[in-house]
Amino acid sequence: MSLRQRPVSPPKKDSAVPQQGSVPPAQPKSTNPVWIVLGALGLSALLFLASNSFSLAALLTILLLMHCTQCILVDNGYILNTGTLEEVQLHWNIRVADVSHPELQIRYTPAGSIVVPGLSDAHAHLLEYGASRELALEGTKDIQGMFRAYGKYILANPEIQKNTSTYVLGGGWDHTVWPTTRWPTAADLDSDPVLRGRPIILQSKDCHALWVSGKVIEKSSPFPDVVEGGVIFRDESGHPNGMFLDNAQDIIFQPELTDADLMRRFSIAVRDVVAVGLTSVHDAGLNPMSLKFFAKQAELKKLPIRIYGMTFFDENGEYWGNKTKPIIDAGNGRLNARSVKIFADGALRTSGAALYEPYADDPTTTGAMRITSEVLHHWLPLFLRDGWQVDVFEASLKGINISASRPRLEHAQIITQADRIRLGKLGVIASIQPTHAISDMWYAQDRLGPERIKNLYAFSRLIHFLDFTLPLLGFLLDGKSPHGPGGWFPEERLSRQEALRGMTIDPAYASFTETTLGSLEPGKRADFVILSQDIMTIAADKVLATKVIATVIDGTPVYGQF
């Protein structure tokens, strides 16, 4: 998957460069020689003269200082060739010279670094993440810590401080790490003198719960007695107490976001995305405004990263699968959207995930479905028939071309052995987020008990039955776990190659882009990440010290420099 792990031999001199289904690089506008630059094995850069086959935008980069593969040749945003220095010189008729050319860009990597394909987050919520980082509550150890973070934010923003009617939004809180086991309430927010009387909406870390202030409850009233697929927490008098789960979040009044709000949140998210080596993100459709915003940016050619959008599903709306066309390679390949995101149930953290058996810490519930099985049976076959990728169940796949539709199961985190076998036989893509295990492992056994916990994040057993998995950036945990430094169920850990595949070629397949993304091969887009260390070979306890030197999309650095 890295160049070191998967060298690609260059084509023979009299053969065409494999295109892998991508758009071929532009032909040179001039037959005049152009200069290209190589760096070799950490030595000073050498200059070579290209006598043919390059446009003036051509870029030859030594990106991986390893024994077998040294060079990536990039032209017009695509990988033209890879191989050793000698192979590239021979194939492209390159000879050594000692002068420079103003049209060329010099790129070389530091000794000891490694280049891997652009990393992909296969399940994220970009705008929601950006909102949570404006007022980041993740990591607060208790309610008082959250108060301090919120109070500091308000005091640092004079306009908000002066106007107590301004909605203040934040996110990332996680009550499972707080000393108390109870849920927070509006009364908690209203007990703080800085927060009291303000309309406050706080999104939980898993996006399955809203914690709101008394002012927001007042503005959102009246409330229904029951919300299908959601929960309204109430006090002893039966009044909403400020906590709303799953579908109940939809009944909370929130001010309409402006274009400036969306752009600010998007910019924050993109800043963090490229800094960790992500070049592509699958946005999992929490709100229909997200995809609309991305489409507008793609039309303006202003998408700085690649996005695979999932269209929000409204069970109460009209069927649109036969009227709306998927978005394919909009904004010069930066936006694709051919998937429908259906929220079937809640989350384990909030005890809303639908289980076969009752929760171990609350035998009165098995969680809840947000959508009835009747709705799923009605809608899923229609979307599949019209070529949309969806979360699926077995009955909906009858007569469906699996390789063409590539159905996914998001958050495939706790699955019985029987269901793992079924998934493998059906060919359904299991979308899993290993970084969730880092937080879930501290409370999951309380929710599931000592036996069911063995089916949570059972990565090794899932891979045994499935062709593709989609981990998030969970390459290696830090060794801290409820079971000690040896790891939490270490028998389920992924190999490094499996983890890297899950962040590169596997999510490319799951987004129908494996012919242009996911590996460093001729004909594919020049998306790659330069890491400070060889994560495939260094000692395990050194992996977390790896830094992102640069993130490159279409051959252009969007983060860092080299």
Tab-separated table of N, CA and C in Angstrom, residues 217-346:
chain	number	residue	atom	x	y	z
A	217	ILE	N	-35.324	25.033	25.728
A	217	ILE	CA	-36.556	24.275	25.975
A	217	ILE	C	-37.765	25.203	25.810
A	218	GLU	N	-37.632	26.389	26.346
A	218	GLU	CA	-38.722	27.369	26.249
A	218	GLU	C	-39.003	27.727	24.787
A	219	LYS	N	-37.964	27.961	24.008
A	219	LYS	CA	-38.128	28.358	22.613
A	219	LYS	C	-38.605	27.204	21.727
A	220	SER	N	-38.386	25.957	22.164
A	220	SER	CA	-38.749	24.796	21.349
A	220	SER	C	-40.104	24.213	21.720
A	221	SER	N	-40.707	24.686	22.786
A	221	SER	CA	-41.995	24.165	23.233
A	221	SER	C	-43.098	24.530	22.232
A	222	PRO	N	-44.210	23.767	22.241
A	222	PRO	CA	-44.495	22.596	23.068
A	222	PRO	C	-43.873	21.322	22.486
A	223	PHE	N	-43.819	20.280	23.304
A	223	PHE	CA	-43.211	19.027	22.902
A	223	PHE	C	-44.248	17.915	22.830
A	224	PRO	N	-44.093	16.992	21.915
A	224	PRO	CA	-45.006	15.846	21.861
A	224	PRO	C	-44.757	14.908	23.035
A	225	ASP	N	-45.734	14.102	23.320
A	225	ASP	CA	-45.562	13.135	24.414
A	225	ASP	C	-44.524	12.079	24.049
A	226	VAL	N	-44.518	11.673	22.768
A	226	VAL	CA	-43.619	10.616	22.316
A	226	VAL	C	-43.008	11.017	20.983
A	227	VAL	N	-41.744	10.711	20.792
A	227	VAL	CA	-41.072	10.925	19.509
A	227	VAL	C	-40.657	9.564	18.972
A	228	GLU	N	-41.176	9.190	17.821
A	228	GLU	CA	-40.829	7.912	17.216
A	228	GLU	C	-39.339	7.866	16.923
A	229	GLY	N	-38.660	6.876	17.475
A	229	GLY	CA	-37.224	6.727	17.238
A	229	GLY	C	-36.369	7.688	18.037
A	230	GLY	N	-36.931	8.292	19.070
A	230	GLY	CA	-36.171	9.218	19.893
A	230	GLY	C	-36.655	9.213	21.335
A	231	VAL	N	-35.930	9.918	22.184
A	231	VAL	CA	-36.270	9.951	23.611
A	231	VAL	C	-36.154	11.379	24.119
A	232	ILE	N	-37.185	11.824	24.831
A	232	ILE	CA	-37.143	13.100	25.550
A	232	ILE	C	-37.015	12.781	27.030
A	233	PHE	N	-35.900	13.139	27.638
A	233	PHE	CA	-35.739	12.922	29.067
A	233	PHE	C	-36.594	13.947	29.815
A	234	ARG	N	-37.232	13.495	30.885
A	234	ARG	CA	-38.137	14.369	31.634
A	234	ARG	C	-37.821	14.335	33.123
A	235	ASP	N	-38.194	15.418	33.813
A	235	ASP	CA	-37.990	15.472	35.259
A	235	ASP	C	-39.153	14.795	35.972
A	236	GLU	N	-39.172	14.877	37.286
A	236	GLU	CA	-40.202	14.202	38.066
A	236	GLU	C	-41.600	14.734	37.777
A	237	SER	N	-41.671	15.955	37.279
A	237	SER	CA	-42.969	16.551	36.974
A	237	SER	C	-43.418	16.253	35.540
A	238	GLY	N	-42.570	15.565	34.786
A	238	GLY	CA	-42.928	15.226	33.416
A	238	GLY	C	-42.505	16.250	32.387
A	239	HIS	N	-41.767	17.279	32.818
A	239	HIS	CA	-41.308	18.302	31.889
A	239	HIS	C	-39.956	17.912	31.293
A	240	PRO	N	-39.695	18.277	30.034
A	240	PRO	CA	-38.384	17.971	29.435
A	240	PRO	C	-37.271	18.561	30.293
A	241	ASN	N	-36.239	17.746	30.552
A	241	ASN	CA	-35.175	18.195	31.453
A	241	ASN	C	-33.907	18.664	30.744
A	242	GLY	N	-33.947	18.701	29.372
A	242	GLY	CA	-32.796	19.239	28.653
A	242	GLY	C	-31.988	18.222	27.869
A	243	MET	N	-32.362	16.943	27.922
A	243	MET	CA	-31.639	15.921	27.181
A	243	MET	C	-32.565	15.302	26.138
A	244	PHE	N	-32.101	15.297	24.869
A	244	PHE	CA	-32.908	14.795	23.756
A	244	PHE	C	-32.052	13.831	22.933
A	245	LEU	N	-32.526	12.589	22.782
A	245	LEU	CA	-31.751	11.564	22.088
A	245	LEU	C	-32.312	11.275	20.698
A	246	ASP	N	-31.399	10.973	19.783
A	246	ASP	CA	-31.715	10.507	18.438
A	246	ASP	C	-32.770	11.382	17.755
A	247	ASN	N	-33.895	10.809	17.314
A	247	ASN	CA	-34.855	11.597	16.545
A	247	ASN	C	-35.451	12.770	17.325
A	248	ALA	N	-35.381	12.702	18.650
A	248	ALA	CA	-35.896	13.812	19.464
A	248	ALA	C	-35.060	15.070	19.285
A	249	GLN	N	-33.844	14.931	18.783
A	249	GLN	CA	-33.008	16.109	18.515
A	249	GLN	C	-33.647	17.014	17.462
A	250	ASP	N	-34.430	16.403	16.577
A	250	ASP	CA	-35.003	17.156	15.461
A	250	ASP	C	-36.069	18.164	15.900
A	251	ILE	N	-36.611	18.001	17.097
A	251	ILE	CA	-37.672	18.906	17.530
A	251	ILE	C	-37.128	20.128	18.273
A	252	ILE	N	-35.814	20.187	18.427
A	252	ILE	CA	-35.200	21.348	19.082
A	252	ILE	C	-35.036	22.476	18.069
A	253	PHE	N	-35.543	23.634	18.412
A	253	PHE	CA	-35.414	24.786	17.520
A	253	PHE	C	-33.970	25.272	17.511
A	254	GLN	N	-33.427	25.456	16.304
A	254	GLN	CA	-32.098	26.013	16.153
A	254	GLN	C	-32.135	27.104	15.091
A	255	PRO	N	-31.375	28.156	15.275
A	255	PRO	CA	-31.372	29.240	14.285
A	255	PRO	C	-30.792	28.747	12.963
A	256	GLU	N	-31.296	29.299	11.868
A	256	GLU	CA	-30.811	28.906	10.549
A	256	GLU	C	-29.375	29.383	10.359
A	257	LEU	N	-28.537	28.495	9.861
A	257	LEU	CA	-27.136	28.830	9.659
A	257	LEU	C	-26.947	29.635	8.382
A	258	THR	N	-26.056	30.595	8.432
A	258	THR	CA	-25.748	31.402	7.253
A	258	THR	C	-24.622	30.744	6.459
A	259	ASP	N	-24.405	31.230	5.244
A	259	ASP	CA	-23.281	30.740	4.444
A	259	ASP	C	-21.961	30.984	5.166
A	260	ALA	N	-21.874	32.091	5.872
A	260	ALA	CA	-20.655	32.402	6.625
A	260	ALA	C	-20.431	31.399	7.749
A	261	ASP	N	-21.533	30.991	8.411
A	261	ASP	CA	-21.428	29.980	9.466
A	261	ASP	C	-20.893	28.671	8.894
A	262	LEU	N	-21.471	28.251	7.766
A	262	LEU	CA	-21.068	26.986	7.160
A	262	LEU	C	-19.618	27.033	6.696
A	263	MET	N	-19.225	28.128	6.073
A	263	MET	CA	-17.852	28.240	5.587
A	263	MET	C	-16.863	28.251	6.746
A	264	ARG	N	-17.218	28.910	7.829
A	264	ARG	CA	-16.326	28.944	8.991
A	264	ARG	C	-16.128	27.540	9.558
A	265	ARG	N	-17.206	26.805	9.668
A	265	ARG	CA	-17.115	25.446	10.195
A	265	ARG	C	-16.331	24.541	9.236
A	266	PHE	N	-16.585	24.703	7.946
A	266	PHE	CA	-15.904	23.886	6.947
A	266	PHE	C	-14.407	24.163	6.962
A	267	SER	N	-14.037	25.420	7.068
A	267	SER	CA	-12.625	25.787	7.081
A	267	SER	C	-11.908	25.187	8.283
A	268	ILE	N	-12.565	25.189	9.423
A	268	ILE	CA	-11.987	24.582	10.624
A	268	ILE	C	-11.773	23.091	10.404
A	269	ALA	N	-12.786	22.425	9.844
A	269	ALA	CA	-12.688	20.985	9.614
A	269	ALA	C	-11.579	20.655	8.624
A	270	VAL	N	-11.515	21.385	7.514
A	270	VAL	CA	-10.490	21.123	6.498
A	270	VAL	C	-9.093	21.330	7.066
A	271	ARG	N	-8.930	22.363	7.860
A	271	ARG	CA	-7.631	22.626	8.494
A	271	ARG	C	-7.143	21.416	9.278
A	272	ASP	N	-8.036	20.807	10.064
A	272	ASP	CA	-7.663	19.653	10.869
A	272	ASP	C	-7.526	18.397	10.023
A	273	VAL	N	-8.355	18.274	8.986
A	273	VAL	CA	-8.340	17.087	8.127
A	273	VAL	C	-6.991	16.921	7.440
A	274	VAL	N	-6.524	17.956	6.758
A	274	VAL	CA	-5.279	17.832	5.993
A	274	VAL	C	-4.070	17.719	6.910
A	275	ALA	N	-4.180	18.243	8.128
A	275	ALA	CA	-3.055	18.190	9.064
A	275	ALA	C	-2.763	16.776	9.529
A	276	VAL	N	-3.732	15.875	9.459
A	276	VAL	CA	-3.511	14.487	9.859
A	276	VAL	C	-3.389	13.558	8.659
A	277	GLY	N	-3.239	14.130	7.467
A	277	GLY	CA	-2.978	13.302	6.292
A	277	GLY	C	-4.189	12.838	5.532
A	278	LEU	N	-5.357	13.364	5.868
A	278	LEU	CA	-6.560	12.976	5.152
A	278	LEU	C	-6.681	13.769	3.852
A	279	THR	N	-6.911	13.066	2.769
A	279	THR	CA	-7.168	13.725	1.487
A	279	THR	C	-8.608	13.525	1.042
A	280	SER	N	-9.284	12.547	1.646
A	280	SER	CA	-10.655	12.229	1.266
A	280	SER	C	-11.468	11.919	2.515
A	281	VAL	N	-12.715	12.398	2.527
A	281	VAL	CA	-13.604	12.177	3.670
A	281	VAL	C	-14.967	11.746	3.155
A	282	HIS	N	-15.528	10.694	3.748
A	282	HIS	CA	-16.898	10.292	3.466
A	282	HIS	C	-17.783	10.988	4.490
A	283	ASP	N	-18.567	11.951	4.042
A	283	ASP	CA	-19.437	12.697	4.952
A	283	ASP	C	-20.766	11.967	5.069
A	284	ALA	N	-21.094	11.568	6.295
A	284	ALA	CA	-22.197	10.640	6.512
A	284	ALA	C	-23.553	11.294	6.737
A	285	GLY	N	-23.797	12.393	6.100
A	285	GLY	CA	-25.135	12.936	5.950
A	285	GLY	C	-25.988	13.134	7.179
A	286	LEU	N	-25.504	13.893	8.178
A	286	LEU	CA	-26.343	14.191	9.335
A	286	LEU	C	-27.440	15.198	8.989
A	287	ASN	N	-27.141	16.077	8.049
A	287	ASN	CA	-28.060	17.164	7.723
A	287	ASN	C	-28.002	17.415	6.215
A	288	PRO	N	-29.145	17.584	5.564
A	288	PRO	CA	-29.134	17.801	4.114
A	288	PRO	C	-28.400	19.053	3.674
A	289	MET	N	-28.218	20.010	4.598
A	289	MET	CA	-27.519	21.243	4.224
A	289	MET	C	-26.061	20.968	3.875
A	290	SER	N	-25.486	19.907	4.456
A	290	SER	CA	-24.069	19.616	4.217
A	290	SER	C	-23.806	19.345	2.744
A	291	LEU	N	-24.537	18.402	2.163
A	291	LEU	CA	-24.305	18.042	0.768
A	291	LEU	C	-24.601	19.218	-0.156
A	292	LYS	N	-25.618	19.978	0.170
A	292	LYS	CA	-25.937	21.164	-0.634
A	292	LYS	C	-24.774	22.153	-0.604
A	293	PHE	N	-24.172	22.328	0.562
A	293	PHE	CA	-23.034	23.230	0.689
A	293	PHE	C	-21.836	22.705	-0.102
A	294	PHE	N	-21.563	21.402	0.007
A	294	PHE	CA	-20.429	20.819	-0.722
A	294	PHE	C	-20.622	20.944	-2.234
A	295	ALA	N	-21.858	20.720	-2.681
A	295	ALA	CA	-22.134	20.813	-4.121
A	295	ALA	C	-21.889	22.227	-4.625
A	296	LYS	N	-22.247	23.208	-3.811
A	296	LYS	CA	-22.026	24.607	-4.207
A	296	LYS	C	-20.536	24.903	-4.304
A	297	GLN	N	-19.768	24.407	-3.335
A	297	GLN	CA	-18.319	24.626	-3.363
A	297	GLN	C	-17.676	23.908	-4.545
A	298	ALA	N	-18.183	22.721	-4.878
A	298	ALA	CA	-17.649	21.986	-6.024
A	298	ALA	C	-17.927	22.737	-7.316
A	299	GLU	N	-19.121	23.296	-7.425
A	299	GLU	CA	-19.479	24.061	-8.617
A	299	GLU	C	-18.570	25.275	-8.790
A	300	LEU	N	-18.167	25.868	-7.667
A	300	LEU	CA	-17.275	27.024	-7.697
A	300	LEU	C	-15.808	26.621	-7.786
A	301	LYS	N	-15.558	25.283	-7.853
A	301	LYS	CA	-14.188	24.750	-7.877
A	301	LYS	C	-13.414	25.168	-6.624
A	302	LYS	N	-14.093	25.137	-5.463
A	302	LYS	CA	-13.469	25.583	-4.223
A	302	LYS	C	-13.413	24.499	-3.155
A	303	LEU	N	-13.573	23.237	-3.544
A	303	LEU	CA	-13.438	22.164	-2.561
A	303	LEU	C	-11.952	21.861	-2.375
A	304	PRO	N	-11.416	22.054	-1.174
A	304	PRO	CA	-9.983	21.835	-0.963
A	304	PRO	C	-9.608	20.381	-0.725
A	305	ILE	N	-10.590	19.523	-0.443
A	305	ILE	CA	-10.355	18.097	-0.225
A	305	ILE	C	-11.388	17.310	-1.016
A	306	ARG	N	-11.220	15.994	-1.065
A	306	ARG	CA	-12.205	15.143	-1.733
A	306	ARG	C	-13.285	14.731	-0.730
A	307	ILE	N	-14.520	14.780	-1.179
A	307	ILE	CA	-15.640	14.409	-0.311
A	307	ILE	C	-16.515	13.399	-1.030
A	308	TYR	N	-16.831	12.325	-0.318
A	308	TYR	CA	-17.840	11.377	-0.790
A	308	TYR	C	-19.066	11.605	0.078
A	309	GLY	N	-20.093	12.223	-0.487
A	309	GLY	CA	-21.249	12.624	0.296
A	309	GLY	C	-22.331	11.559	0.355
A	310	MET	N	-22.951	11.446	1.521
A	310	MET	CA	-24.100	10.572	1.695
A	310	MET	C	-25.335	11.448	1.845
A	311	THR	N	-26.335	11.179	1.033
A	311	THR	CA	-27.536	12.008	1.024
A	311	THR	C	-28.428	11.671	2.210
A	312	PHE	N	-28.867	12.695	2.902
A	312	PHE	CA	-29.738	12.529	4.065
A	312	PHE	C	-31.061	11.892	3.654
A	313	PHE	N	-31.515	10.910	4.444
A	313	PHE	CA	-32.768	10.215	4.150
A	313	PHE	C	-33.878	10.737	5.062
A	314	ASP	N	-34.951	11.186	4.452
A	314	ASP	CA	-36.127	11.648	5.194
A	314	ASP	C	-37.263	10.675	4.924
A	315	GLU	N	-37.582	9.875	5.920
A	315	GLU	CA	-38.603	8.840	5.730
A	315	GLU	C	-39.986	9.431	5.483
A	316	ASN	N	-40.176	10.699	5.845
A	316	ASN	CA	-41.476	11.331	5.654
A	316	ASN	C	-41.570	12.111	4.346
A	317	GLY	N	-40.462	12.166	3.613
A	317	GLY	CA	-40.462	12.894	2.361
A	317	GLY	C	-40.847	12.018	1.185
A	318	GLU	N	-40.882	12.618	0.010
A	318	GLU	CA	-41.191	11.874	-1.199
A	318	GLU	C	-39.965	11.106	-1.673
A	319	TYR	N	-40.199	10.038	-2.391
A	319	TYR	CA	-39.089	9.270	-2.941
A	319	TYR	C	-38.436	10.060	-4.071
A	320	TRP	N	-37.107	10.180	-4.003
A	320	TRP	CA	-36.391	10.991	-4.987
A	320	TRP	C	-35.324	10.187	-5.744
A	321	GLY	N	-35.174	8.905	-5.410
A	321	GLY	CA	-34.095	8.109	-5.990
A	321	GLY	C	-34.140	7.966	-7.498
A	322	ASN	N	-35.331	8.070	-8.082
A	322	ASN	CA	-35.464	7.952	-9.542
A	322	ASN	C	-35.488	9.317	-10.230
A	323	LYS	N	-35.413	10.403	-9.447
A	323	LYS	CA	-35.464	11.753	-10.006
A	323	LYS	C	-34.126	12.489	-9.856
A	324	THR	N	-33.372	12.124	-8.840
A	324	THR	CA	-32.094	12.777	-8.567
A	324	THR	C	-30.957	11.912	-9.080
A	325	LYS	N	-30.014	12.522	-9.775
A	325	LYS	CA	-28.872	11.792	-10.288
A	325	LYS	C	-27.709	11.870	-9.300
A	326	PRO	N	-26.960	10.786	-9.155
A	326	PRO	CA	-25.762	10.844	-8.306
A	326	PRO	C	-24.788	11.898	-8.815
A	327	ILE	N	-24.016	12.444	-7.912
A	327	ILE	CA	-22.964	13.397	-8.277
A	327	ILE	C	-21.683	12.609	-8.514
A	328	ILE	N	-21.131	12.711	-9.703
A	328	ILE	CA	-19.936	11.959	-10.060
A	328	ILE	C	-18.826	12.926	-10.475
A	329	ASP	N	-17.731	12.928	-9.752
A	329	ASP	CA	-16.526	13.700	-10.097
A	329	ASP	C	-16.803	15.183	-10.344
A	330	ALA	N	-17.659	15.781	-9.518
A	330	ALA	CA	-17.886	17.226	-9.635
A	330	ALA	C	-16.682	17.979	-9.075
A	331	GLY	N	-16.510	19.209	-9.519
A	331	GLY	CA	-15.408	20.024	-9.015
A	331	GLY	C	-14.060	19.402	-9.262
A	332	ASN	N	-13.837	18.911	-10.507
A	332	ASN	CA	-12.569	18.280	-10.871
A	332	ASN	C	-12.257	17.082	-9.986
A	333	GLY	N	-13.265	16.254	-9.780
A	333	GLY	CA	-13.064	15.021	-9.031
A	333	GLY	C	-13.080	15.185	-7.530
A	334	ARG	N	-13.458	16.348	-7.029
A	334	ARG	CA	-13.429	16.572	-5.580
A	334	ARG	C	-14.712	16.129	-4.877
A	335	LEU	N	-15.837	15.977	-5.605
A	335	LEU	CA	-17.088	15.608	-4.946
A	335	LEU	C	-17.786	14.478	-5.686
A	336	ASN	N	-18.111	13.426	-4.931
A	336	ASN	CA	-18.969	12.348	-5.409
A	336	ASN	C	-20.062	12.125	-4.373
A	337	ALA	N	-21.259	11.824	-4.835
A	337	ALA	CA	-22.358	11.560	-3.908
A	337	ALA	C	-23.329	10.596	-4.567
A	338	ARG	N	-23.236	9.345	-4.206
A	338	ARG	CA	-24.146	8.349	-4.778
A	338	ARG	C	-24.639	7.376	-3.712
A	339	SER	N	-24.621	7.862	-2.463
A	339	SER	CA	-25.023	7.027	-1.338
A	339	SER	C	-26.149	7.700	-0.564
A	340	VAL	N	-26.983	6.879	0.058
A	340	VAL	CA	-28.082	7.380	0.889
A	340	VAL	C	-27.813	6.952	2.327
A	341	LYS	N	-27.771	7.925	3.237
A	341	LYS	CA	-27.501	7.621	4.639
A	341	LYS	C	-28.815	7.463	5.395
A	342	ILE	N	-29.028	6.248	5.917
A	342	ILE	CA	-30.248	5.947	6.668
A	342	ILE	C	-29.870	5.650	8.110
A	343	PHE	N	-30.378	6.442	9.037
A	343	PHE	CA	-30.105	6.237	10.457
A	343	PHE	C	-31.091	5.201	10.991
A	344	ALA	N	-30.583	4.002	11.249
A	344	ALA	CA	-31.476	2.921	11.659
A	344	ALA	C	-31.716	2.892	13.158
A	345	ASP	N	-30.656	3.113	13.957
A	345	ASP	CA	-30.827	3.053	15.406
A	345	ASP	C	-29.914	4.069	16.065
A	346	GLY	N	-29.820	4.002	17.401
A	346	GLY	CA	-29.018	4.953	18.148
A	346	GLY	C	-27.600	4.461	18.365
